[in-house]
Amino acid sequence: MTAPSQTAPARPAATLPRALGENRAALAFGVLLVTWIAAILFAKGFDSVSSVRYLVQTAAFLGIVAVGQTLVIMMSGIDLSVSGVVALSAVVCAQVASGAGGTAGIAVALAASVLVGLANAAGVTWLRVPPMVMTLATGTIVAGALLVYTDGSPKSAKIPLLGALANDRVAGVPLAFVLWIGITAVAAWLLHASRVGRYVFALGNGERASRASGVPLARTAFIAYGTCSLLAGVSGLVLLGFTSTSSLTMGNPYQLLSIASVVLGGTSILGGRGHVLGTVAGSLLLTLLTALLAAWNMSEGVRQITLGLLIIALLLAYARERRS
């Protein structure tokens, strides 16, 4: 007599939305598509190839910073020092390049950027300072140090390598965008296919339980915050190549916009949930929406209100999707 066969419950088929962060990233790409269609229908010039090239090129400056911010937010942290690091990288590179050359300027700028991230990680893990407080403090210190270092007058610099990286194209595609996508691919592997990524998600879902199960908090934090500052430094260098000038405030727009890009892309601000691909959609969406509102001659105040309402609307949509 044969034993009755038991049929295993069918598993839900994998879908694109599930692969892209359980619907959230797909929703962000959907909003991006709708916004782009609206831009084509209700504003002039958004259907041209040159317009698309310029949008993805400028979105890369924000997107590179936002990729690093994703790593930190995913582990239930936040980095409010990225604006200072963007300026630090550009200003230090320009200052050093004026005397020692562009290669030395790039190396020193990136090293200084990483040091800020390591300081953030040390404060968060060893001193147990809340991430918001620690990173805000280091960002303020960096801003003050730059003011002293430059005496309020940062230098300009034309570095061929950075100029090519920011302005040249590969097969018609802006090289800055190619760099951004390459960085995103590496970050996606780090977050979703490596042991470090598993640690990041574990810490985002519960630090105490993760520490009790042997997740190395300090090492993971140093990798996440160090990478975040490194990418902010890379963005500062690309911006320097794009404008050939450095400014003490050039990173200010990227502090909150990088966080907004992560949130709009579907990553939970509390950590432990999301996908780095959603951050790409969030960065493109913010850049496109800003350009669209500018094309409609809306004031800066109206732009900020609109962006805030969009973030709230998407957060409500994410909450509804999670309940369902």
XYZ file of C-alpha atoms in Angstrom:
324
model
C 0.000 0.000 0.000
C 1.508 3.251 -1.079
C 1.470 6.341 1.076
C -0.735 9.118 -0.183
C 1.252 11.719 -2.039
C 1.349 15.174 -0.552
C 1.365 18.124 -2.857
C 3.578 20.960 -1.736
C 1.896 24.339 -1.696
C 2.607 26.271 -4.843
C 5.022 29.138 -4.418
C 4.084 32.420 -5.976
C 5.823 32.984 -9.265
C 8.593 35.525 -9.258
C 7.541 38.737 -10.872
C 9.414 41.830 -11.960
C 7.950 43.979 -9.176
C 8.929 41.366 -6.583
C 12.442 41.224 -8.020
C 12.657 45.001 -7.802
C 12.232 45.262 -4.079
C 8.724 43.846 -3.590
C 6.872 46.284 -5.860
C 8.367 49.462 -4.449
C 11.124 50.004 -7.003
C 8.756 49.064 -9.811
C 6.290 51.645 -8.523
C 9.057 54.276 -8.576
C 9.886 53.419 -12.195
C 6.189 53.625 -13.002
C 5.925 57.108 -11.509
C 9.056 58.081 -13.442
C 7.468 56.883 -16.693
C 4.229 58.782 -16.035
C 6.166 61.948 -15.171
C 8.244 61.671 -18.339
C 5.109 61.242 -20.460
C 3.581 64.290 -18.764
C 6.761 66.249 -19.481
C 6.569 65.346 -23.169
C 2.877 66.249 -23.396
C 2.819 69.451 -21.369
C 6.281 70.973 -21.766
C 8.510 71.730 -24.730
C 11.815 70.051 -25.457
C 11.547 66.994 -23.220
C 11.134 64.662 -26.184
C 14.498 65.552 -27.730
C 17.567 63.357 -27.472
C 19.691 66.242 -26.205
C 17.215 66.875 -23.388
C 17.289 63.248 -22.308
C 21.083 63.239 -22.399
C 21.288 66.332 -20.230
C 18.763 64.946 -17.733
C 20.576 61.630 -17.235
C 23.901 63.460 -17.070
C 22.766 65.794 -14.284
C 20.861 62.995 -12.554
C 24.158 61.106 -12.286
C 25.586 63.727 -9.908
C 22.708 63.132 -7.489
C 22.439 59.423 -8.229
C 26.024 58.632 -7.252
C 25.502 60.250 -3.851
C 22.142 58.504 -3.453
C 23.652 55.061 -4.074
C 25.943 55.561 -1.089
C 23.063 56.909 0.965
C 21.132 53.726 0.163
C 23.810 51.570 1.775
C 23.592 53.551 5.001
C 19.798 53.842 5.146
C 19.409 50.141 4.402
C 21.197 49.374 7.677
C 18.899 51.781 9.548
C 21.356 54.682 9.476
C 21.498 58.027 7.716
C 24.276 60.300 6.472
C 23.725 64.043 6.725
C 27.384 64.775 5.993
C 27.215 63.968 2.273
C 26.690 67.616 1.330
C 29.885 68.557 3.147
C 31.788 65.666 1.580
C 30.709 66.666 -1.954
C 32.091 70.156 -1.343
C 35.164 68.788 0.468
C 36.109 66.589 -2.468
C 35.743 69.318 -5.089
C 37.431 72.048 -3.035
C 40.363 69.902 -1.866
C 40.922 68.540 -5.373
C 40.991 72.048 -6.850
C 43.301 73.335 -4.123
C 45.791 70.441 -4.355
C 45.668 70.301 -8.160
C 46.765 73.926 -8.399
C 50.118 72.979 -6.897
C 50.642 69.229 -7.260
C 48.588 68.327 -10.339
C 45.229 66.778 -11.052
C 46.114 63.167 -10.163
C 47.326 64.171 -6.710
C 44.262 66.332 -6.232
C 41.914 63.458 -7.046
C 43.746 61.043 -4.736
C 43.821 63.455 -1.784
C 40.169 64.394 -2.285
C 38.990 60.789 -2.270
C 41.144 59.938 0.748
C 39.723 62.905 2.669
C 36.203 61.846 1.720
C 36.689 58.305 2.995
C 38.116 59.625 6.276
C 34.871 61.474 6.928
C 32.929 58.253 6.428
C 35.233 56.343 8.757
C 34.781 59.057 11.394
C 31.015 58.698 11.030
C 31.226 54.936 11.476
C 33.497 55.272 14.502
C 31.100 57.679 16.188
C 28.061 55.529 15.455
C 29.558 52.173 16.490
C 32.156 52.947 19.163
C 30.777 56.109 20.753
C 27.152 55.018 20.211
C 26.163 58.445 18.894
C 22.882 58.364 16.890
C 23.641 58.426 13.138
C 21.666 61.618 12.527
C 23.556 63.497 15.223
C 26.977 62.073 14.337
C 26.773 62.733 10.606
C 25.273 66.181 11.070
C 28.165 67.040 13.395
C 30.838 65.784 10.996
C 29.182 67.614 8.109
C 29.225 70.845 10.121
C 32.882 70.307 11.030
C 33.771 69.696 7.385
C 31.976 72.882 6.315
C 33.841 74.908 8.936
C 37.178 73.307 8.073
C 36.709 74.154 4.400
C 35.967 77.754 5.266
C 39.201 77.972 7.248
C 41.188 76.025 4.640
C 40.158 78.243 1.729
C 39.706 81.480 3.665
C 36.310 81.687 2.001
C 37.765 81.702 -1.535
C 38.026 78.189 -3.016
C 40.002 77.788 -6.211
C 38.862 76.686 -9.645
C 40.504 73.884 -11.602
C 40.270 72.371 -15.057
C 41.337 68.745 -14.798
C 41.095 66.923 -18.156
C 40.234 63.544 -16.627
C 37.359 64.961 -14.593
C 36.204 67.121 -17.489
C 36.011 64.055 -19.736
C 34.261 62.032 -17.052
C 31.610 64.707 -16.581
C 31.058 65.848 -20.158
C 32.190 63.207 -22.675
C 29.966 60.525 -24.179
C 30.313 56.838 -25.005
C 28.213 55.838 -28.052
C 26.145 58.945 -27.461
C 25.568 58.175 -23.766
C 27.013 60.625 -21.195
C 30.025 59.092 -19.496
C 28.790 60.385 -16.122
C 25.655 58.272 -16.570
C 27.755 55.218 -17.489
C 29.811 55.757 -14.330
C 26.641 56.012 -12.252
C 25.190 52.800 -13.667
C 28.495 50.997 -13.115
C 28.565 52.137 -9.482
C 24.938 51.053 -9.092
C 25.742 47.603 -10.448
C 28.566 47.154 -7.938
C 26.354 48.410 -5.109
C 23.558 46.044 -6.176
C 25.973 43.129 -5.998
C 27.279 44.307 -2.625
C 23.793 44.674 -1.146
C 21.962 41.759 -2.712
C 24.587 39.111 -3.467
C 27.326 39.413 -0.843
C 27.764 38.660 2.843
C 28.125 42.359 3.592
C 24.717 42.934 2.049
C 23.166 40.278 4.276
C 24.684 42.001 7.278
C 23.327 45.369 6.146
C 19.794 44.025 5.776
C 20.032 42.186 9.085
C 21.074 45.324 10.949
C 18.300 47.258 9.254
C 15.735 44.745 10.490
C 16.970 44.713 14.089
C 20.343 45.684 15.492
C 20.043 43.843 18.814
C 19.012 40.570 17.255
C 21.708 40.920 14.604
C 24.428 41.585 17.160
C 23.243 38.600 19.200
C 23.453 36.378 16.127
C 27.024 37.440 15.377
C 26.594 40.150 12.736
C 29.741 42.359 12.830
C 28.194 45.789 13.432
C 31.422 47.803 13.414
C 32.854 46.256 10.255
C 29.564 46.602 8.386
C 29.146 50.208 9.508
C 32.682 51.126 8.441
C 32.056 49.631 4.995
C 28.671 51.345 4.587
C 29.629 54.801 5.857
C 33.049 54.685 4.200
C 31.486 53.763 0.848
C 28.819 56.438 1.242
C 31.433 59.148 1.774
C 33.602 57.772 -1.021
C 30.701 58.033 -3.481
C 29.869 61.539 -2.267
C 33.497 62.388 -2.966
C 33.262 60.884 -6.453
C 30.187 63.006 -7.120
C 32.057 66.107 -5.976
C 34.885 65.344 -8.395
C 32.482 64.828 -11.305
C 30.768 68.104 -10.421
C 34.167 69.809 -10.423
C 34.796 68.402 -13.896
C 31.369 69.580 -15.025
C 31.694 73.184 -13.809
C 35.511 73.600 -13.510
C 34.802 75.528 -10.286
C 34.501 74.550 -6.647
C 32.230 76.087 -4.052
C 31.769 75.724 -0.312
C 28.026 75.199 -0.834
C 27.995 73.103 -3.996
C 26.986 69.996 -2.049
C 24.059 71.540 -0.180
C 21.302 70.349 -2.563
C 22.449 66.743 -2.254
C 21.938 66.323 1.482
C 18.154 66.000 1.459
C 17.788 65.126 -2.234
C 19.915 62.003 -1.778
C 17.666 60.873 1.077
C 14.554 61.714 -0.955
C 15.901 59.675 -3.894
C 16.323 56.648 -1.655
C 12.844 57.028 -0.152
C 11.188 57.659 -3.526
C 12.925 54.532 -4.812
C 11.085 52.439 -2.243
C 13.752 51.862 0.399
C 12.328 52.056 3.900
C 13.729 54.994 5.854
C 13.823 52.612 8.835
C 16.106 50.223 6.971
C 16.022 46.542 6.110
C 13.792 46.847 3.036
C 14.370 48.115 -0.495
C 16.525 47.813 -3.596
C 19.295 49.976 -4.967
C 17.646 49.970 -8.409
C 14.791 51.951 -6.903
C 17.271 54.659 -5.965
C 18.114 55.033 -9.664
C 14.432 55.679 -10.381
C 14.197 58.088 -7.458
C 17.183 60.128 -8.627
C 15.906 60.296 -12.199
C 12.430 61.216 -10.973
C 13.653 64.091 -8.809
C 15.877 65.431 -11.584
C 13.092 65.185 -14.171
C 10.504 66.736 -11.878
C 12.816 69.625 -10.987
C 13.461 70.300 -14.678
C 9.741 70.057 -15.471
C 8.757 72.530 -12.747
C 11.491 74.895 -13.949
C 10.154 74.624 -17.506
C 6.753 75.674 -16.164
C 8.412 78.741 -14.563
C 7.374 77.716 -11.064
C 9.091 79.397 -8.146
C 11.536 77.590 -5.894
C 8.954 77.513 -3.115
C 6.369 75.803 -5.322
C 8.986 73.282 -6.452
C 9.808 72.345 -2.872
C 6.124 72.012 -1.973
C 5.532 69.783 -5.002
C 8.500 67.550 -4.210
C 7.354 67.232 -0.601
C 3.817 66.281 -1.630
C 5.188 63.703 -4.075
C 7.277 62.087 -1.347
C 4.242 61.938 0.973
C 2.069 60.444 -1.772
C 4.590 57.709 -2.540
C 5.062 56.922 1.143
C 1.293 56.462 1.459
C 1.325 54.217 -1.595
C 4.154 52.137 -0.130
C 2.277 51.808 3.168
C -0.830 50.601 1.353
C 1.210 48.087 -0.665
C 2.808 46.758 2.536
C -0.577 46.315 4.256
C -1.930 44.430 1.246
